[in-house]
Coordinates of C-alpha atoms and ligand atoms in Angstrom, one line a residue:
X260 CA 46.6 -94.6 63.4
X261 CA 43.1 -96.2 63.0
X262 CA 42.1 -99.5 64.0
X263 CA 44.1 -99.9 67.6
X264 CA 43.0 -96.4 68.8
X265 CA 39.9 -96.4 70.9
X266 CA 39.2 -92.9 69.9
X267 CA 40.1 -93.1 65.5
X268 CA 37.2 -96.2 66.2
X269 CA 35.0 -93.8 68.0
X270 CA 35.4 -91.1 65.3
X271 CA 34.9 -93.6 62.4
X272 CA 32.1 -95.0 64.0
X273 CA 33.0 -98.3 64.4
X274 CA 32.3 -98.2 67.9
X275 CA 29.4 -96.3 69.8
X276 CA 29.8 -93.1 72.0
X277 CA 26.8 -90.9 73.2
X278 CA 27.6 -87.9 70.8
X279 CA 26.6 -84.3 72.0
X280 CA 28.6 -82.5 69.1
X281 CA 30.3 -82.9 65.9
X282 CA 31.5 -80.9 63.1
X283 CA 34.3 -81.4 60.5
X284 CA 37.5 -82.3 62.6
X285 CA 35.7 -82.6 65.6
X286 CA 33.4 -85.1 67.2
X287 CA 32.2 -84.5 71.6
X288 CA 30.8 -87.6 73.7
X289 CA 30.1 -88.5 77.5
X290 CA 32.4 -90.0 79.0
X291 CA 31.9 -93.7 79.5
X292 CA 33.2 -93.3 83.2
X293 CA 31.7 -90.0 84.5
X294 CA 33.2 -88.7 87.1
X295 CA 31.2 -85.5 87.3
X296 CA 27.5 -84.6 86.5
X297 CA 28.2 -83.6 82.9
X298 CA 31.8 -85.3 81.7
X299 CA 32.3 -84.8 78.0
X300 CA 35.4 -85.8 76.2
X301 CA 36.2 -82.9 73.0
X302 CA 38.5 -84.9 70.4
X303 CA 39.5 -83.7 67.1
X304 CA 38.9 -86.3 64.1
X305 CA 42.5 -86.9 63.0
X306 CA 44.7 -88.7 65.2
X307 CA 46.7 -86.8 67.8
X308 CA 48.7 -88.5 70.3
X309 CA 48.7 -85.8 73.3
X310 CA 49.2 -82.2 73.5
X311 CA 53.2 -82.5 72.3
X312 CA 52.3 -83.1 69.3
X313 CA 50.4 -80.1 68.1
X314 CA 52.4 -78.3 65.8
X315 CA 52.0 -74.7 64.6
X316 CA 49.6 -75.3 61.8
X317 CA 47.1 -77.0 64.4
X318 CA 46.5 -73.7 66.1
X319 CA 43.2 -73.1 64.4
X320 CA 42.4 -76.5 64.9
X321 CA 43.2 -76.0 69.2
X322 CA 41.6 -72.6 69.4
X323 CA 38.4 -74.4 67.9
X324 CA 38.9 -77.6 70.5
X325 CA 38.5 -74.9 73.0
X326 CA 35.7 -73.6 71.5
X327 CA 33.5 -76.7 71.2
X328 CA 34.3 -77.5 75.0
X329 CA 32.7 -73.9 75.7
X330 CA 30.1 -74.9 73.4
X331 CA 28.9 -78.1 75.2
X332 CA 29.7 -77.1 78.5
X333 CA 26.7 -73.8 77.6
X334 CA 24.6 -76.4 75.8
X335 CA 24.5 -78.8 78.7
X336 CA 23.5 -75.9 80.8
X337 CA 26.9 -74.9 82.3
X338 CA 27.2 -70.7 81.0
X339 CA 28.5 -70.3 84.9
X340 CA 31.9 -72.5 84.3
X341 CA 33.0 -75.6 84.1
X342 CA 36.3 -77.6 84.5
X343 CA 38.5 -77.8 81.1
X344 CA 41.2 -80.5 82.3
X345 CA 43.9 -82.5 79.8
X346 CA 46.2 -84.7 80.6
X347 CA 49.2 -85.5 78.3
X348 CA 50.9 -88.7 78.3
X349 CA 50.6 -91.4 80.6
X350 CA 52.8 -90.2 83.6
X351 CA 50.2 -87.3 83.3
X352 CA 47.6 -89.6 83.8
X353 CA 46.4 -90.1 80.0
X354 CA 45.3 -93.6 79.1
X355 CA 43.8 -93.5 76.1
X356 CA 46.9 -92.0 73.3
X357 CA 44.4 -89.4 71.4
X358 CA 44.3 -86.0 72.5
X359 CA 40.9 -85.1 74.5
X360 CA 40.0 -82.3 76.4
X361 CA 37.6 -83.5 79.4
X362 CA 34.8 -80.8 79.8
X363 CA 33.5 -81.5 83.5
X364 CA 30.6 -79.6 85.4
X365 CA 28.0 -80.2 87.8
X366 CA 28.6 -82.3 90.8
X367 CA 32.0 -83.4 90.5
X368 CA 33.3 -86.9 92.2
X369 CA 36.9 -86.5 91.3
X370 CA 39.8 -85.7 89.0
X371 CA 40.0 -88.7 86.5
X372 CA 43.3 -90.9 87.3
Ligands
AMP347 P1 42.4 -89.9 80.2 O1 42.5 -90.9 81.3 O2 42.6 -88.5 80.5 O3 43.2 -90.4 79.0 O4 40.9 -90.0 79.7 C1 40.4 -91.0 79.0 C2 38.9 -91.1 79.2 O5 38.3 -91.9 78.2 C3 38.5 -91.7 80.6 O6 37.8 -90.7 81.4 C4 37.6 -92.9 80.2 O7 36.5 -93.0 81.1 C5 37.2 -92.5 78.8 N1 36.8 -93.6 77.9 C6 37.5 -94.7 77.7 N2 36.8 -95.5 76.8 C7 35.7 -94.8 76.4 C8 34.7 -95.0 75.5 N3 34.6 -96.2 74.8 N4 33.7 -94.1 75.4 C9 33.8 -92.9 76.1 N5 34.7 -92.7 77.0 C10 35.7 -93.6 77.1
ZN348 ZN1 43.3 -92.0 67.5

């Protein structure tokens, strides 16, 4: 994918995003629209369209996506729970075609549309 995905730019840096994590194959950053106190988006590096697509061999690669969500959501203070919330394809609600998991906690205004 690359240069028409928001997201590929994000990751290669050829567009800003407030980072709060990254490690190989997966980069975290607020939201540019947060709807909640603390609104993260968790993507992995390499260009997924949505959910569908995982295949088998990504299962280490989802357990981990999970993981780093867990990790922000403690590091931004939230060890009492947050909101893990995906939305897959665009009748679900997705409008930007790479997978990301929305970490939301705090004061929340609403579910993204
Ligand atoms: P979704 O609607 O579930 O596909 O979520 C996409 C999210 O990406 C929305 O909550 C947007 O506010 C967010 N977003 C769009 N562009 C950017 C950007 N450049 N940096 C950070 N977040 C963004
Ligand atoms: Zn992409």
């Amino acid at each position: 994918m690359g240069s028409d995905c928001l997201f590929c730019r994000i990751v290669a840096g050829e567009l800003p995003a407030d980072e709060v994590h990254r490690e190989p194959g997966i980069i975290a950053f607020k939201d540019i629209h947060p709807v909640a106190e603390t609104h993260v988006l968790v993507i992995p590096e390499r260009h997924i369209e949505d959910l569908r697509q995982l295949q088998e061999e990504d299962a280490p690669l989802w357990l981990r996506l999970a993981q780093v969500a867990n990790v922000v959501a403690a590091d931004l203070g939230h060890e009492e729970g947050y909101r893990f919330y995906v939305s897959v394809g665009s009748a679900g609600g997705q409008t930007v075609p790479h997978l990301h998991i929305h970490v939301m906690a705090g004061s929340m205004r609403r579910l993204p549309s």
